[in-house]
Every structure is written in C-alpha cells, then in structure tokens.
C-alpha cells in the first residue's frame, strides 16, 4: 500500500450559512490518480480549492505528508492546479507561459530553458516555444497548461474539469495522454469531473460525491459493478 501524501480529516466548509462540505475524511496515496466524481454543486471543486489553499475549511484538518497544510502559504505548497479555463497568459508565448513560475523562483536562464524543453517534450509540444498562445487549439492550450503546472515539480497536481471545453474525440485523446503523463512523472493527480466515463477511464480510485458528502470510494471497476447511488 502506498503512503498517504494527503489526508483530509472531518473537513467541513460553509458559505453564508450553507453547508457545502459535510465532514469529509479521505486519504490520498502518493503517486495515485484519484478522481472526484459528482454532479455540479456537490462540493468537489470546493474540496479542490481547500487543498490548493484558495479557501480555508470551517472545521477539520488537511495534512500534507503529516503536516498541517492549512498553515502552509499557497506559494510554498507543493501543489499546482489546472483549471477548466487553462488560465494561460494571452500576452506571453508558449515558452514564457511555461517558464513563468520558474522565473518567479529566480532560476537561471539555462536551467529554465532545460526545464521548459523537458516539459514540452512530456506533453508532445516540441518546437512550440515561440508560438503565440492565441494561435493554439484547445487541446494544445491544455497541453501548455499541463506543462506549466508540471515544470514546477509539484507533489500533487489538481485538475478541475480540465477537458470540459474540448470536443468528445479530443477529450478521449487527452484522457489517455494525461494518464500516460501521470505514470511518467509519478506524482499524485487529483482530477475533478462530472463525467463517469472520464473518471473510469483514467483513475486508480474514484471518490463519488453528492450533496457535500462522500458516497463511495473504490476502483473504477468496483464502482461500476456495485454503485451505491443506483
């Protein structure tokens, strides 16, 4: 059994008196591809935002390698997020988008070039360094977003419905590519989706959520064969 990289202990979150998450407890293993599956409004994106540090829970603990994650500032967390909107900088080319976080860390230019080239190779965008972001297809933008997140060598990558804007064929292609990338970099991916087929295609384990609570946790096969929310 892999070690737990992230532990949520009885985590709750409210907005304006409305309970969004109700006592969530979950262990996430090092190097696993975990998908949180559920309908819109079930609390899955809020859960991701708590791990990323964009929000704080009202109750409970979030532990990263046994340490209280809530006390670690966002920029010091070994966690990166990919959003549905990609959140790329339209005024920067592909290279500068990917290099942005490395430049903030004051990394030297030669090392930045090496790391960006490695990230582009990983997402199959060799030779795209000078391309204008606005000239890229949706799938290419998504690859740039993945490269920009992974170039910082996070321990956990959070992905919030990253393929929602893509057409079905491209979504299916990106699902397979993302799983291959995850195996190659061997870090923990936490993927958010409302799409059952997407969850089952990529995941080592699936967490089924509804109404702010976890309904079921298991492998894709276990949840497909014995769903608890029939």
mmCIF file with all atom_site columns, C-alpha atoms in Angstrom:
data_model
loop_
_atom_site.group_PDB
_atom_site.id
_atom_site.type_symbol
_atom_site.label_atom_id
_atom_site.label_alt_id
_atom_site.label_comp_id
_atom_site.label_asym_id
_atom_site.label_entity_id
_atom_site.label_seq_id
_atom_site.pdbx_PDB_ins_code
_atom_site.Cartn_x
_atom_site.Cartn_y
_atom_site.Cartn_z
_atom_site.occupancy
_atom_site.B_iso_or_equiv
_atom_site.pdbx_formal_charge
_atom_site.auth_seq_id
_atom_site.auth_comp_id
_atom_site.auth_asym_id
_atom_site.auth_atom_id
_atom_site.pdbx_PDB_model_num
ATOM 1   C CA . UNK A 1 1   ? 0.000   0.000  0.000   1.00 0.00 ? 1   UNK A CA 1
ATOM 2   C CA . UNK A 1 2   ? 1.394   3.419  -0.982  1.00 0.00 ? 2   UNK A CA 1
ATOM 3   C CA . UNK A 1 3   ? 1.946   6.039  1.701   1.00 0.00 ? 3   UNK A CA 1
ATOM 4   C CA . UNK A 1 4   ? -0.664  8.746  2.188   1.00 0.00 ? 4   UNK A CA 1
ATOM 5   C CA . UNK A 1 5   ? 0.516   12.055 0.751   1.00 0.00 ? 5   UNK A CA 1
ATOM 6   C CA . UNK A 1 6   ? -2.690  13.887 1.691   1.00 0.00 ? 6   UNK A CA 1
ATOM 7   C CA . UNK A 1 7   ? -5.196  13.306 4.493   1.00 0.00 ? 7   UNK A CA 1
ATOM 8   C CA . UNK A 1 8   ? -8.500  15.091 4.975   1.00 0.00 ? 8   UNK A CA 1
ATOM 9   C CA . UNK A 1 9   ? -9.923  14.628 8.448   1.00 0.00 ? 9   UNK A CA 1
ATOM 10  C CA . UNK A 1 10  ? -13.535 15.579 9.048   1.00 0.00 ? 10  UNK A CA 1
ATOM 11  C CA . UNK A 1 11  ? -13.308 18.629 6.772   1.00 0.00 ? 11  UNK A CA 1
ATOM 12  C CA . UNK A 1 12  ? -16.351 20.914 6.549   1.00 0.00 ? 12  UNK A CA 1
ATOM 13  C CA . UNK A 1 13  ? -16.976 24.134 4.632   1.00 0.00 ? 13  UNK A CA 1
ATOM 14  C CA . UNK A 1 14  ? -19.834 26.633 4.748   1.00 0.00 ? 14  UNK A CA 1
ATOM 15  C CA . UNK A 1 15  ? -20.657 29.716 2.701   1.00 0.00 ? 15  UNK A CA 1
ATOM 16  C CA . UNK A 1 16  ? -23.127 32.204 4.207   1.00 0.00 ? 16  UNK A CA 1
ATOM 17  C CA . UNK A 1 17  ? -24.557 29.536 6.468   1.00 0.00 ? 17  UNK A CA 1
ATOM 18  C CA . UNK A 1 18  ? -24.970 26.989 3.655   1.00 0.00 ? 18  UNK A CA 1
ATOM 19  C CA . UNK A 1 19  ? -23.061 23.743 4.236   1.00 0.00 ? 19  UNK A CA 1
ATOM 20  C CA . UNK A 1 20  ? -21.040 22.833 1.121   1.00 0.00 ? 20  UNK A CA 1
ATOM 21  C CA . UNK A 1 21  ? -18.867 20.053 2.572   1.00 0.00 ? 21  UNK A CA 1
ATOM 22  C CA . UNK A 1 22  ? -20.009 17.866 5.453   1.00 0.00 ? 22  UNK A CA 1
ATOM 23  C CA . UNK A 1 23  ? -17.302 16.096 7.444   1.00 0.00 ? 23  UNK A CA 1
ATOM 24  C CA . UNK A 1 24  ? -15.141 14.856 4.560   1.00 0.00 ? 24  UNK A CA 1
ATOM 25  C CA . UNK A 1 25  ? -12.490 12.283 5.518   1.00 0.00 ? 25  UNK A CA 1
ATOM 26  C CA . UNK A 1 26  ? -10.240 10.942 2.784   1.00 0.00 ? 26  UNK A CA 1
ATOM 27  C CA . UNK A 1 27  ? -6.733  9.511  2.428   1.00 0.00 ? 27  UNK A CA 1
ATOM 28  C CA . UNK A 1 28  ? -4.965  10.111 -0.886  1.00 0.00 ? 28  UNK A CA 1
ATOM 29  C CA . UNK A 1 29  ? -1.983  7.958  -1.766  1.00 0.00 ? 29  UNK A CA 1
ATOM 30  C CA . UNK A 1 30  ? 1.368   9.029  -3.135  1.00 0.00 ? 30  UNK A CA 1
ATOM 31  C CA . UNK A 1 31  ? 1.558   8.577  -6.910  1.00 0.00 ? 31  UNK A CA 1
ATOM 32  C CA . UNK A 1 32  ? -2.097  7.682  -7.460  1.00 0.00 ? 32  UNK A CA 1
ATOM 33  C CA . UNK A 1 33  ? -4.568  9.055  -9.989  1.00 0.00 ? 33  UNK A CA 1
ATOM 34  C CA . UNK A 1 34  ? -7.629  9.870  -7.889  1.00 0.00 ? 34  UNK A CA 1
ATOM 35  C CA . UNK A 1 35  ? -10.805 11.235 -9.439  1.00 0.00 ? 35  UNK A CA 1
ATOM 36  C CA . UNK A 1 36  ? -13.545 13.012 -7.523  1.00 0.00 ? 36  UNK A CA 1
ATOM 37  C CA . UNK A 1 37  ? -16.767 12.343 -9.409  1.00 0.00 ? 37  UNK A CA 1
ATOM 38  C CA . UNK A 1 38  ? -20.084 14.057 -8.829  1.00 0.00 ? 38  UNK A CA 1
ATOM 39  C CA . UNK A 1 39  ? -22.753 16.372 -10.228 1.00 0.00 ? 39  UNK A CA 1
ATOM 40  C CA . UNK A 1 40  ? -22.403 20.145 -10.380 1.00 0.00 ? 40  UNK A CA 1
ATOM 41  C CA . UNK A 1 41  ? -22.761 21.708 -6.937  1.00 0.00 ? 41  UNK A CA 1
ATOM 42  C CA . UNK A 1 42  ? -21.823 18.567 -4.985  1.00 0.00 ? 42  UNK A CA 1
ATOM 43  C CA . UNK A 1 43  ? -18.781 20.236 -3.376  1.00 0.00 ? 43  UNK A CA 1
ATOM 44  C CA . UNK A 1 44  ? -15.983 18.666 -5.427  1.00 0.00 ? 44  UNK A CA 1
ATOM 45  C CA . UNK A 1 45  ? -14.484 21.961 -6.668  1.00 0.00 ? 45  UNK A CA 1
ATOM 46  C CA . UNK A 1 46  ? -14.693 23.424 -3.148  1.00 0.00 ? 46  UNK A CA 1
ATOM 47  C CA . UNK A 1 47  ? -12.709 20.420 -1.926  1.00 0.00 ? 47  UNK A CA 1
ATOM 48  C CA . UNK A 1 48  ? -10.059 21.103 -4.559  1.00 0.00 ? 48  UNK A CA 1
ATOM 49  C CA . UNK A 1 49  ? -9.903  24.780 -3.583  1.00 0.00 ? 49  UNK A CA 1
ATOM 50  C CA . UNK A 1 50  ? -9.272  23.818 0.043   1.00 0.00 ? 50  UNK A CA 1
ATOM 51  C CA . UNK A 1 51  ? -6.333  21.604 -0.939  1.00 0.00 ? 51  UNK A CA 1
ATOM 52  C CA . UNK A 1 52  ? -4.956  24.326 -3.249  1.00 0.00 ? 52  UNK A CA 1
ATOM 53  C CA . UNK A 1 53  ? -5.215  26.900 -0.454  1.00 0.00 ? 53  UNK A CA 1
ATOM 54  C CA . UNK A 1 54  ? -7.707  29.230 -2.163  1.00 0.00 ? 54  UNK A CA 1
ATOM 55  C CA . UNK A 1 55  ? -10.156 28.605 0.700   1.00 0.00 ? 55  UNK A CA 1
ATOM 56  C CA . UNK A 1 56  ? -9.884  27.520 4.326   1.00 0.00 ? 56  UNK A CA 1
ATOM 57  C CA . UNK A 1 57  ? -12.162 24.900 5.914   1.00 0.00 ? 57  UNK A CA 1
ATOM 58  C CA . UNK A 1 58  ? -14.502 25.859 8.744   1.00 0.00 ? 58  UNK A CA 1
ATOM 59  C CA . UNK A 1 59  ? -13.642 22.623 10.537  1.00 0.00 ? 59  UNK A CA 1
ATOM 60  C CA . UNK A 1 60  ? -11.281 19.684 10.192  1.00 0.00 ? 60  UNK A CA 1
ATOM 61  C CA . UNK A 1 61  ? -7.677  19.113 9.176   1.00 0.00 ? 61  UNK A CA 1
ATOM 62  C CA . UNK A 1 62  ? -5.856  18.773 5.857   1.00 0.00 ? 62  UNK A CA 1
ATOM 63  C CA . UNK A 1 63  ? -2.467  17.091 6.249   1.00 0.00 ? 63  UNK A CA 1
ATOM 64  C CA . UNK A 1 64  ? 0.269   17.012 3.595   1.00 0.00 ? 64  UNK A CA 1
ATOM 65  C CA . UNK A 1 65  ? 2.848   14.333 4.453   1.00 0.00 ? 65  UNK A CA 1
ATOM 66  C CA . UNK A 1 66  ? 1.610   14.590 8.026   1.00 0.00 ? 66  UNK A CA 1
ATOM 67  C CA . UNK A 1 67  ? 1.961   18.390 8.253   1.00 0.00 ? 67  UNK A CA 1
ATOM 68  C CA . UNK A 1 68  ? -0.915  20.841 8.594   1.00 0.00 ? 68  UNK A CA 1
ATOM 69  C CA . UNK A 1 69  ? -1.441  22.085 5.013   1.00 0.00 ? 69  UNK A CA 1
ATOM 70  C CA . UNK A 1 70  ? -3.703  24.921 6.145   1.00 0.00 ? 70  UNK A CA 1
ATOM 71  C CA . UNK A 1 71  ? -0.712  26.647 7.796   1.00 0.00 ? 71  UNK A CA 1
ATOM 72  C CA . UNK A 1 72  ? 1.425   26.454 4.628   1.00 0.00 ? 72  UNK A CA 1
ATOM 73  C CA . UNK A 1 73  ? 1.128   29.533 2.341   1.00 0.00 ? 73  UNK A CA 1
ATOM 74  C CA . UNK A 1 74  ? -0.128  28.833 -1.202  1.00 0.00 ? 74  UNK A CA 1
ATOM 75  C CA . UNK A 1 75  ? 3.211   29.645 -2.863  1.00 0.00 ? 75  UNK A CA 1
ATOM 76  C CA . UNK A 1 76  ? 5.024   27.203 -0.562  1.00 0.00 ? 76  UNK A CA 1
ATOM 77  C CA . UNK A 1 77  ? 2.620   24.310 -1.099  1.00 0.00 ? 77  UNK A CA 1
ATOM 78  C CA . UNK A 1 78  ? 3.939   21.589 -3.392  1.00 0.00 ? 78  UNK A CA 1
ATOM 79  C CA . UNK A 1 79  ? 0.586   21.649 -5.147  1.00 0.00 ? 79  UNK A CA 1
ATOM 80  C CA . UNK A 1 80  ? -0.358  23.016 -8.561  1.00 0.00 ? 80  UNK A CA 1
ATOM 81  C CA . UNK A 1 81  ? -3.760  23.496 -10.182 1.00 0.00 ? 81  UNK A CA 1
ATOM 82  C CA . UNK A 1 82  ? -5.026  23.254 -13.766 1.00 0.00 ? 82  UNK A CA 1
ATOM 83  C CA . UNK A 1 83  ? -8.354  24.975 -14.388 1.00 0.00 ? 83  UNK A CA 1
ATOM 84  C CA . UNK A 1 84  ? -11.064 24.419 -16.974 1.00 0.00 ? 84  UNK A CA 1
ATOM 85  C CA . UNK A 1 85  ? -10.224 27.841 -18.454 1.00 0.00 ? 85  UNK A CA 1
ATOM 86  C CA . UNK A 1 86  ? -6.481  26.935 -18.697 1.00 0.00 ? 86  UNK A CA 1
ATOM 87  C CA . UNK A 1 87  ? -5.619  30.367 -17.114 1.00 0.00 ? 87  UNK A CA 1
ATOM 88  C CA . UNK A 1 88  ? -2.774  30.958 -19.577 1.00 0.00 ? 88  UNK A CA 1
ATOM 89  C CA . UNK A 1 89  ? -1.315  34.425 -20.152 1.00 0.00 ? 89  UNK A CA 1
ATOM 90  C CA . UNK A 1 90  ? -2.528  35.578 -23.609 1.00 0.00 ? 90  UNK A CA 1
ATOM 91  C CA . UNK A 1 91  ? 0.265   38.171 -23.970 1.00 0.00 ? 91  UNK A CA 1
ATOM 92  C CA . UNK A 1 92  ? 3.046   35.586 -23.431 1.00 0.00 ? 92  UNK A CA 1
ATOM 93  C CA . UNK A 1 93  ? 4.234   32.939 -25.886 1.00 0.00 ? 93  UNK A CA 1
ATOM 94  C CA . UNK A 1 94  ? 4.302   29.225 -25.056 1.00 0.00 ? 94  UNK A CA 1
ATOM 95  C CA . UNK A 1 95  ? 7.836   29.297 -23.631 1.00 0.00 ? 95  UNK A CA 1
ATOM 96  C CA . UNK A 1 96  ? 7.180   32.276 -21.353 1.00 0.00 ? 96  UNK A CA 1
ATOM 97  C CA . UNK A 1 97  ? 3.880   30.820 -20.136 1.00 0.00 ? 97  UNK A CA 1
ATOM 98  C CA . UNK A 1 98  ? 5.601   27.621 -19.056 1.00 0.00 ? 98  UNK A CA 1
ATOM 99  C CA . UNK A 1 99  ? 8.676   29.445 -17.698 1.00 0.00 ? 99  UNK A CA 1
ATOM 100 C CA . UNK A 1 100 ? 6.642   31.962 -15.675 1.00 0.00 ? 100 UNK A CA 1
ATOM 101 C CA . UNK A 1 101 ? 6.764   30.130 -12.337 1.00 0.00 ? 101 UNK A CA 1
ATOM 102 C CA . UNK A 1 102 ? 10.442  29.246 -12.776 1.00 0.00 ? 102 UNK A CA 1
ATOM 103 C CA . UNK A 1 103 ? 11.311  32.919 -13.347 1.00 0.00 ? 103 UNK A CA 1
ATOM 104 C CA . UNK A 1 104 ? 9.479   33.830 -10.137 1.00 0.00 ? 104 UNK A CA 1
ATOM 105 C CA . UNK A 1 105 ? 11.764  31.345 -8.378  1.00 0.00 ? 105 UNK A CA 1
ATOM 106 C CA . UNK A 1 106 ? 14.792  33.202 -9.810  1.00 0.00 ? 106 UNK A CA 1
ATOM 107 C CA . UNK A 1 107 ? 16.046  30.109 -11.631 1.00 0.00 ? 107 UNK A CA 1
ATOM 108 C CA . UNK A 1 108 ? 18.922  30.798 -14.053 1.00 0.00 ? 108 UNK A CA 1
ATOM 109 C CA . UNK A 1 109 ? 18.158  31.052 -17.780 1.00 0.00 ? 109 UNK A CA 1
ATOM 110 C CA . UNK A 1 110 ? 19.950  27.882 -18.873 1.00 0.00 ? 110 UNK A CA 1
ATOM 111 C CA . UNK A 1 111 ? 18.126  25.791 -16.262 1.00 0.00 ? 111 UNK A CA 1
ATOM 112 C CA . UNK A 1 112 ? 14.792  27.392 -17.222 1.00 0.00 ? 112 UNK A CA 1
ATOM 113 C CA . UNK A 1 113 ? 15.360  26.521 -20.896 1.00 0.00 ? 113 UNK A CA 1
ATOM 114 C CA . UNK A 1 114 ? 16.230  22.935 -19.990 1.00 0.00 ? 114 UNK A CA 1
ATOM 115 C CA . UNK A 1 115 ? 13.167  22.505 -17.754 1.00 0.00 ? 115 UNK A CA 1
ATOM 116 C CA . UNK A 1 116 ? 10.770  24.092 -20.267 1.00 0.00 ? 116 UNK A CA 1
ATOM 117 C CA . UNK A 1 117 ? 12.125  21.897 -23.085 1.00 0.00 ? 117 UNK A CA 1
ATOM 118 C CA . UNK A 1 118 ? 11.662  18.817 -20.901 1.00 0.00 ? 118 UNK A CA 1
ATOM 119 C CA . UNK A 1 119 ? 8.074   19.842 -20.064 1.00 0.00 ? 119 UNK A CA 1
ATOM 120 C CA . UNK A 1 120 ? 7.235   20.468 -23.731 1.00 0.00 ? 120 UNK A CA 1
ATOM 121 C CA . UNK A 1 121 ? 8.613   17.049 -24.674 1.00 0.00 ? 121 UNK A CA 1
ATOM 122 C CA . UNK A 1 122 ? 6.454   15.482 -21.972 1.00 0.00 ? 122 UNK A CA 1
ATOM 123 C CA . UNK A 1 123 ? 3.260   16.964 -23.457 1.00 0.00 ? 123 UNK A CA 1
ATOM 124 C CA . UNK A 1 124 ? 4.349   16.394 -27.088 1.00 0.00 ? 124 UNK A CA 1
ATOM 125 C CA . UNK A 1 125 ? 4.714   20.075 -27.999 1.00 0.00 ? 125 UNK A CA 1
ATOM 126 C CA . UNK A 1 126 ? 8.366   20.052 -29.061 1.00 0.00 ? 126 UNK A CA 1
ATOM 127 C CA . UNK A 1 127 ? 9.191   23.134 -31.131 1.00 0.00 ? 127 UNK A CA 1
ATOM 128 C CA . UNK A 1 128 ? 6.222   25.191 -29.865 1.00 0.00 ? 128 UNK A CA 1
ATOM 129 C CA . UNK A 1 129 ? 8.338   27.522 -27.692 1.00 0.00 ? 129 UNK A CA 1
ATOM 130 C CA . UNK A 1 130 ? 7.785   30.674 -29.793 1.00 0.00 ? 130 UNK A CA 1
ATOM 131 C CA . UNK A 1 131 ? 4.137   30.053 -30.688 1.00 0.00 ? 131 UNK A CA 1
ATOM 132 C CA . UNK A 1 132 ? 1.514   32.645 -29.765 1.00 0.00 ? 132 UNK A CA 1
ATOM 133 C CA . UNK A 1 133 ? -0.920  31.239 -27.177 1.00 0.00 ? 133 UNK A CA 1
ATOM 134 C CA . UNK A 1 134 ? -3.844  32.737 -29.115 1.00 0.00 ? 134 UNK A CA 1
ATOM 135 C CA . UNK A 1 135 ? -2.961  30.677 -32.209 1.00 0.00 ? 135 UNK A CA 1
ATOM 136 C CA . UNK A 1 136 ? -3.182  27.337 -30.395 1.00 0.00 ? 136 UNK A CA 1
ATOM 137 C CA . UNK A 1 137 ? -6.090  24.888 -30.489 1.00 0.00 ? 137 UNK A CA 1
ATOM 138 C CA . UNK A 1 138 ? -7.980  23.979 -27.303 1.00 0.00 ? 138 UNK A CA 1
ATOM 139 C CA . UNK A 1 139 ? -6.051  20.726 -26.984 1.00 0.00 ? 139 UNK A CA 1
ATOM 140 C CA . UNK A 1 140 ? -2.707  22.482 -27.435 1.00 0.00 ? 140 UNK A CA 1
ATOM 141 C CA . UNK A 1 141 ? -3.613  25.092 -24.818 1.00 0.00 ? 141 UNK A CA 1
ATOM 142 C CA . UNK A 1 142 ? -4.478  22.288 -22.436 1.00 0.00 ? 142 UNK A CA 1
ATOM 143 C CA . UNK A 1 143 ? -1.089  20.697 -23.025 1.00 0.00 ? 143 UNK A CA 1
ATOM 144 C CA . UNK A 1 144 ? 0.639   24.018 -22.309 1.00 0.00 ? 144 UNK A CA 1
ATOM 145 C CA . UNK A 1 145 ? -1.334  24.288 -19.057 1.00 0.00 ? 145 UNK A CA 1
ATOM 146 C CA . UNK A 1 146 ? -0.193  20.777 -18.065 1.00 0.00 ? 146 UNK A CA 1
ATOM 147 C CA . UNK A 1 147 ? 3.431   21.608 -18.926 1.00 0.00 ? 147 UNK A CA 1
ATOM 148 C CA . UNK A 1 148 ? 3.305   24.876 -16.965 1.00 0.00 ? 148 UNK A CA 1
ATOM 149 C CA . UNK A 1 149 ? 1.979   23.057 -13.911 1.00 0.00 ? 149 UNK A CA 1
ATOM 150 C CA . UNK A 1 150 ? 4.422   20.139 -14.070 1.00 0.00 ? 150 UNK A CA 1
ATOM 151 C CA . UNK A 1 151 ? 7.549   22.226 -14.765 1.00 0.00 ? 151 UNK A CA 1
ATOM 152 C CA . UNK A 1 152 ? 7.459   23.310 -11.101 1.00 0.00 ? 152 UNK A CA 1
ATOM 153 C CA . UNK A 1 153 ? 7.758   19.666 -9.963  1.00 0.00 ? 153 UNK A CA 1
ATOM 154 C CA . UNK A 1 154 ? 4.732   19.619 -7.654  1.00 0.00 ? 154 UNK A CA 1
ATOM 155 C CA . UNK A 1 155 ? 3.996   16.621 -5.450  1.00 0.00 ? 155 UNK A CA 1
ATOM 156 C CA . UNK A 1 156 ? 0.264   16.931 -6.207  1.00 0.00 ? 156 UNK A CA 1
ATOM 157 C CA . UNK A 1 157 ? -1.456  18.152 -9.374  1.00 0.00 ? 157 UNK A CA 1
ATOM 158 C CA . UNK A 1 158 ? -5.078  19.298 -9.057  1.00 0.00 ? 158 UNK A CA 1
ATOM 159 C CA . UNK A 1 159 ? -7.201  19.279 -12.230 1.00 0.00 ? 159 UNK A CA 1
ATOM 160 C CA . UNK A 1 160 ? -10.611 20.950 -12.181 1.00 0.00 ? 160 UNK A CA 1
ATOM 161 C CA . UNK A 1 161 ? -12.677 19.624 -15.131 1.00 0.00 ? 161 UNK A CA 1
ATOM 162 C CA . UNK A 1 162 ? -9.763  20.430 -17.470 1.00 0.00 ? 162 UNK A CA 1
ATOM 163 C CA . UNK A 1 163 ? -11.310 18.833 -20.574 1.00 0.00 ? 163 UNK A CA 1
ATOM 164 C CA . UNK A 1 164 ? -14.803 20.300 -20.279 1.00 0.00 ? 164 UNK A CA 1
ATOM 165 C CA . UNK A 1 165 ? -14.303 22.738 -23.183 1.00 0.00 ? 165 UNK A CA 1
ATOM 166 C CA . UNK A 1 166 ? -12.961 20.085 -25.585 1.00 0.00 ? 166 UNK A CA 1
ATOM 167 C CA . UNK A 1 167 ? -14.996 18.031 -28.064 1.00 0.00 ? 167 UNK A CA 1
ATOM 168 C CA . UNK A 1 168 ? -15.564 14.342 -27.304 1.00 0.00 ? 168 UNK A CA 1
ATOM 169 C CA . UNK A 1 169 ? -12.850 12.924 -29.579 1.00 0.00 ? 169 UNK A CA 1
ATOM 170 C CA . UNK A 1 170 ? -10.206 15.304 -28.235 1.00 0.00 ? 170 UNK A CA 1
ATOM 171 C CA . UNK A 1 171 ? -11.351 14.702 -24.656 1.00 0.00 ? 171 UNK A CA 1
ATOM 172 C CA . UNK A 1 172 ? -10.861 10.966 -25.070 1.00 0.00 ? 172 UNK A CA 1
ATOM 173 C CA . UNK A 1 173 ? -7.423  11.507 -26.597 1.00 0.00 ? 173 UNK A CA 1
ATOM 174 C CA . UNK A 1 174 ? -6.384  13.869 -23.787 1.00 0.00 ? 174 UNK A CA 1
ATOM 175 C CA . UNK A 1 175 ? -7.624  11.425 -21.132 1.00 0.00 ? 175 UNK A CA 1
ATOM 176 C CA . UNK A 1 176 ? -5.249  8.745  -22.416 1.00 0.00 ? 176 UNK A CA 1
ATOM 177 C CA . UNK A 1 177 ? -2.389  11.234 -22.755 1.00 0.00 ? 177 UNK A CA 1
ATOM 178 C CA . UNK A 1 178 ? -2.914  12.602 -19.251 1.00 0.00 ? 178 UNK A CA 1
ATOM 179 C CA . UNK A 1 179 ? -2.870  9.130  -17.715 1.00 0.00 ? 179 UNK A CA 1
ATOM 180 C CA . UNK A 1 180 ? 0.348   8.356  -19.588 1.00 0.00 ? 180 UNK A CA 1
ATOM 181 C CA . UNK A 1 181 ? 1.915   11.619 -18.360 1.00 0.00 ? 181 UNK A CA 1
ATOM 182 C CA . UNK A 1 182 ? 0.852   10.859 -14.792 1.00 0.00 ? 182 UNK A CA 1
ATOM 183 C CA . UNK A 1 183 ? 2.548   7.457  -14.929 1.00 0.00 ? 183 UNK A CA 1
ATOM 184 C CA . UNK A 1 184 ? 5.684   9.054  -16.363 1.00 0.00 ? 184 UNK A CA 1
ATOM 185 C CA . UNK A 1 185 ? 6.027   11.821 -13.749 1.00 0.00 ? 185 UNK A CA 1
ATOM 186 C CA . UNK A 1 186 ? 4.787   9.501  -10.959 1.00 0.00 ? 186 UNK A CA 1
ATOM 187 C CA . UNK A 1 187 ? 3.087   12.148 -8.824  1.00 0.00 ? 187 UNK A CA 1
ATOM 188 C CA . UNK A 1 188 ? -0.394  12.324 -7.326  1.00 0.00 ? 188 UNK A CA 1
ATOM 189 C CA . UNK A 1 189 ? -3.130  13.626 -9.640  1.00 0.00 ? 189 UNK A CA 1
ATOM 190 C CA . UNK A 1 190 ? -6.487  14.685 -8.158  1.00 0.00 ? 190 UNK A CA 1
ATOM 191 C CA . UNK A 1 191 ? -8.940  15.075 -11.024 1.00 0.00 ? 191 UNK A CA 1
ATOM 192 C CA . UNK A 1 192 ? -12.418 16.617 -10.790 1.00 0.00 ? 192 UNK A CA 1
ATOM 193 C CA . UNK A 1 193 ? -15.196 15.614 -13.195 1.00 0.00 ? 193 UNK A CA 1
ATOM 194 C CA . UNK A 1 194 ? -18.945 15.083 -13.510 1.00 0.00 ? 194 UNK A CA 1
ATOM 195 C CA . UNK A 1 195 ? -18.331 12.592 -16.345 1.00 0.00 ? 195 UNK A CA 1
ATOM 196 C CA . UNK A 1 196 ? -18.486 8.974  -15.193 1.00 0.00 ? 196 UNK A CA 1
ATOM 197 C CA . UNK A 1 197 ? -16.784 7.556  -18.292 1.00 0.00 ? 197 UNK A CA 1
ATOM 198 C CA . UNK A 1 198 ? -13.924 10.037 -17.915 1.00 0.00 ? 198 UNK A CA 1
ATOM 199 C CA . UNK A 1 199 ? -13.468 9.053  -14.271 1.00 0.00 ? 199 UNK A CA 1
ATOM 200 C CA . UNK A 1 200 ? -13.441 5.336  -15.035 1.00 0.00 ? 200 UNK A CA 1
ATOM 201 C CA . UNK A 1 201 ? -11.003 5.702  -17.956 1.00 0.00 ? 201 UNK A CA 1
ATOM 202 C CA . UNK A 1 202 ? -8.150  7.290  -16.025 1.00 0.00 ? 202 UNK A CA 1
ATOM 203 C CA . UNK A 1 203 ? -8.416  6.610  -12.320 1.00 0.00 ? 203 UNK A CA 1
ATOM 204 C CA . UNK A 1 204 ? -6.716  4.285  -9.881  1.00 0.00 ? 204 UNK A CA 1
ATOM 205 C CA . UNK A 1 205 ? -9.528  5.156  -7.449  1.00 0.00 ? 205 UNK A CA 1
ATOM 206 C CA . UNK A 1 206 ? -12.746 7.120  -7.752  1.00 0.00 ? 206 UNK A CA 1
ATOM 207 C CA . UNK A 1 207 ? -14.403 9.137  -4.982  1.00 0.00 ? 207 UNK A CA 1
ATOM 208 C CA . UNK A 1 208 ? -18.126 9.584  -5.631  1.00 0.00 ? 208 UNK A CA 1
ATOM 209 C CA . UNK A 1 209 ? -19.551 12.750 -4.065  1.00 0.00 ? 209 UNK A CA 1
ATOM 210 C CA . UNK A 1 210 ? -23.071 14.098 -3.705  1.00 0.00 ? 210 UNK A CA 1
ATOM 211 C CA . UNK A 1 211 ? -24.569 16.864 -1.567  1.00 0.00 ? 211 UNK A CA 1
ATOM 212 C CA . UNK A 1 212 ? -21.253 17.680 0.076   1.00 0.00 ? 212 UNK A CA 1
ATOM 213 C CA . UNK A 1 213 ? -20.562 14.141 1.222   1.00 0.00 ? 213 UNK A CA 1
ATOM 214 C CA . UNK A 1 214 ? -18.579 11.131 0.022   1.00 0.00 ? 214 UNK A CA 1
ATOM 215 C CA . UNK A 1 215 ? -20.934 8.365  -1.088  1.00 0.00 ? 215 UNK A CA 1
ATOM 216 C CA . UNK A 1 216 ? -18.418 5.771  -2.201  1.00 0.00 ? 216 UNK A CA 1
ATOM 217 C CA . UNK A 1 217 ? -14.682 5.191  -2.703  1.00 0.00 ? 217 UNK A CA 1
ATOM 218 C CA . UNK A 1 218 ? -13.245 2.399  -4.812  1.00 0.00 ? 218 UNK A CA 1
ATOM 219 C CA . UNK A 1 219 ? -11.596 1.352  -8.039  1.00 0.00 ? 219 UNK A CA 1
ATOM 220 C CA . UNK A 1 220 ? -13.368 2.151  -11.303 1.00 0.00 ? 220 UNK A CA 1
ATOM 221 C CA . UNK A 1 221 ? -14.398 -1.480 -11.599 1.00 0.00 ? 221 UNK A CA 1
ATOM 222 C CA . UNK A 1 222 ? -15.768 -1.656 -8.050  1.00 0.00 ? 222 UNK A CA 1
ATOM 223 C CA . UNK A 1 223 ? -17.893 1.457  -8.509  1.00 0.00 ? 223 UNK A CA 1
ATOM 224 C CA . UNK A 1 224 ? -19.067 0.419  -11.984 1.00 0.00 ? 224 UNK A CA 1
ATOM 225 C CA . UNK A 1 225 ? -20.090 -3.049 -10.773 1.00 0.00 ? 225 UNK A CA 1
ATOM 226 C CA . UNK A 1 226 ? -21.551 -2.045 -7.405  1.00 0.00 ? 226 UNK A CA 1
ATOM 227 C CA . UNK A 1 227 ? -22.615 1.614  -7.401  1.00 0.00 ? 227 UNK A CA 1
ATOM 228 C CA . UNK A 1 228 ? -24.089 2.791  -4.110  1.00 0.00 ? 228 UNK A CA 1
ATOM 229 C CA . UNK A 1 229 ? -26.124 5.596  -5.704  1.00 0.00 ? 229 UNK A CA 1
ATOM 230 C CA . UNK A 1 230 ? -28.188 3.421  -8.042  1.00 0.00 ? 230 UNK A CA 1
#
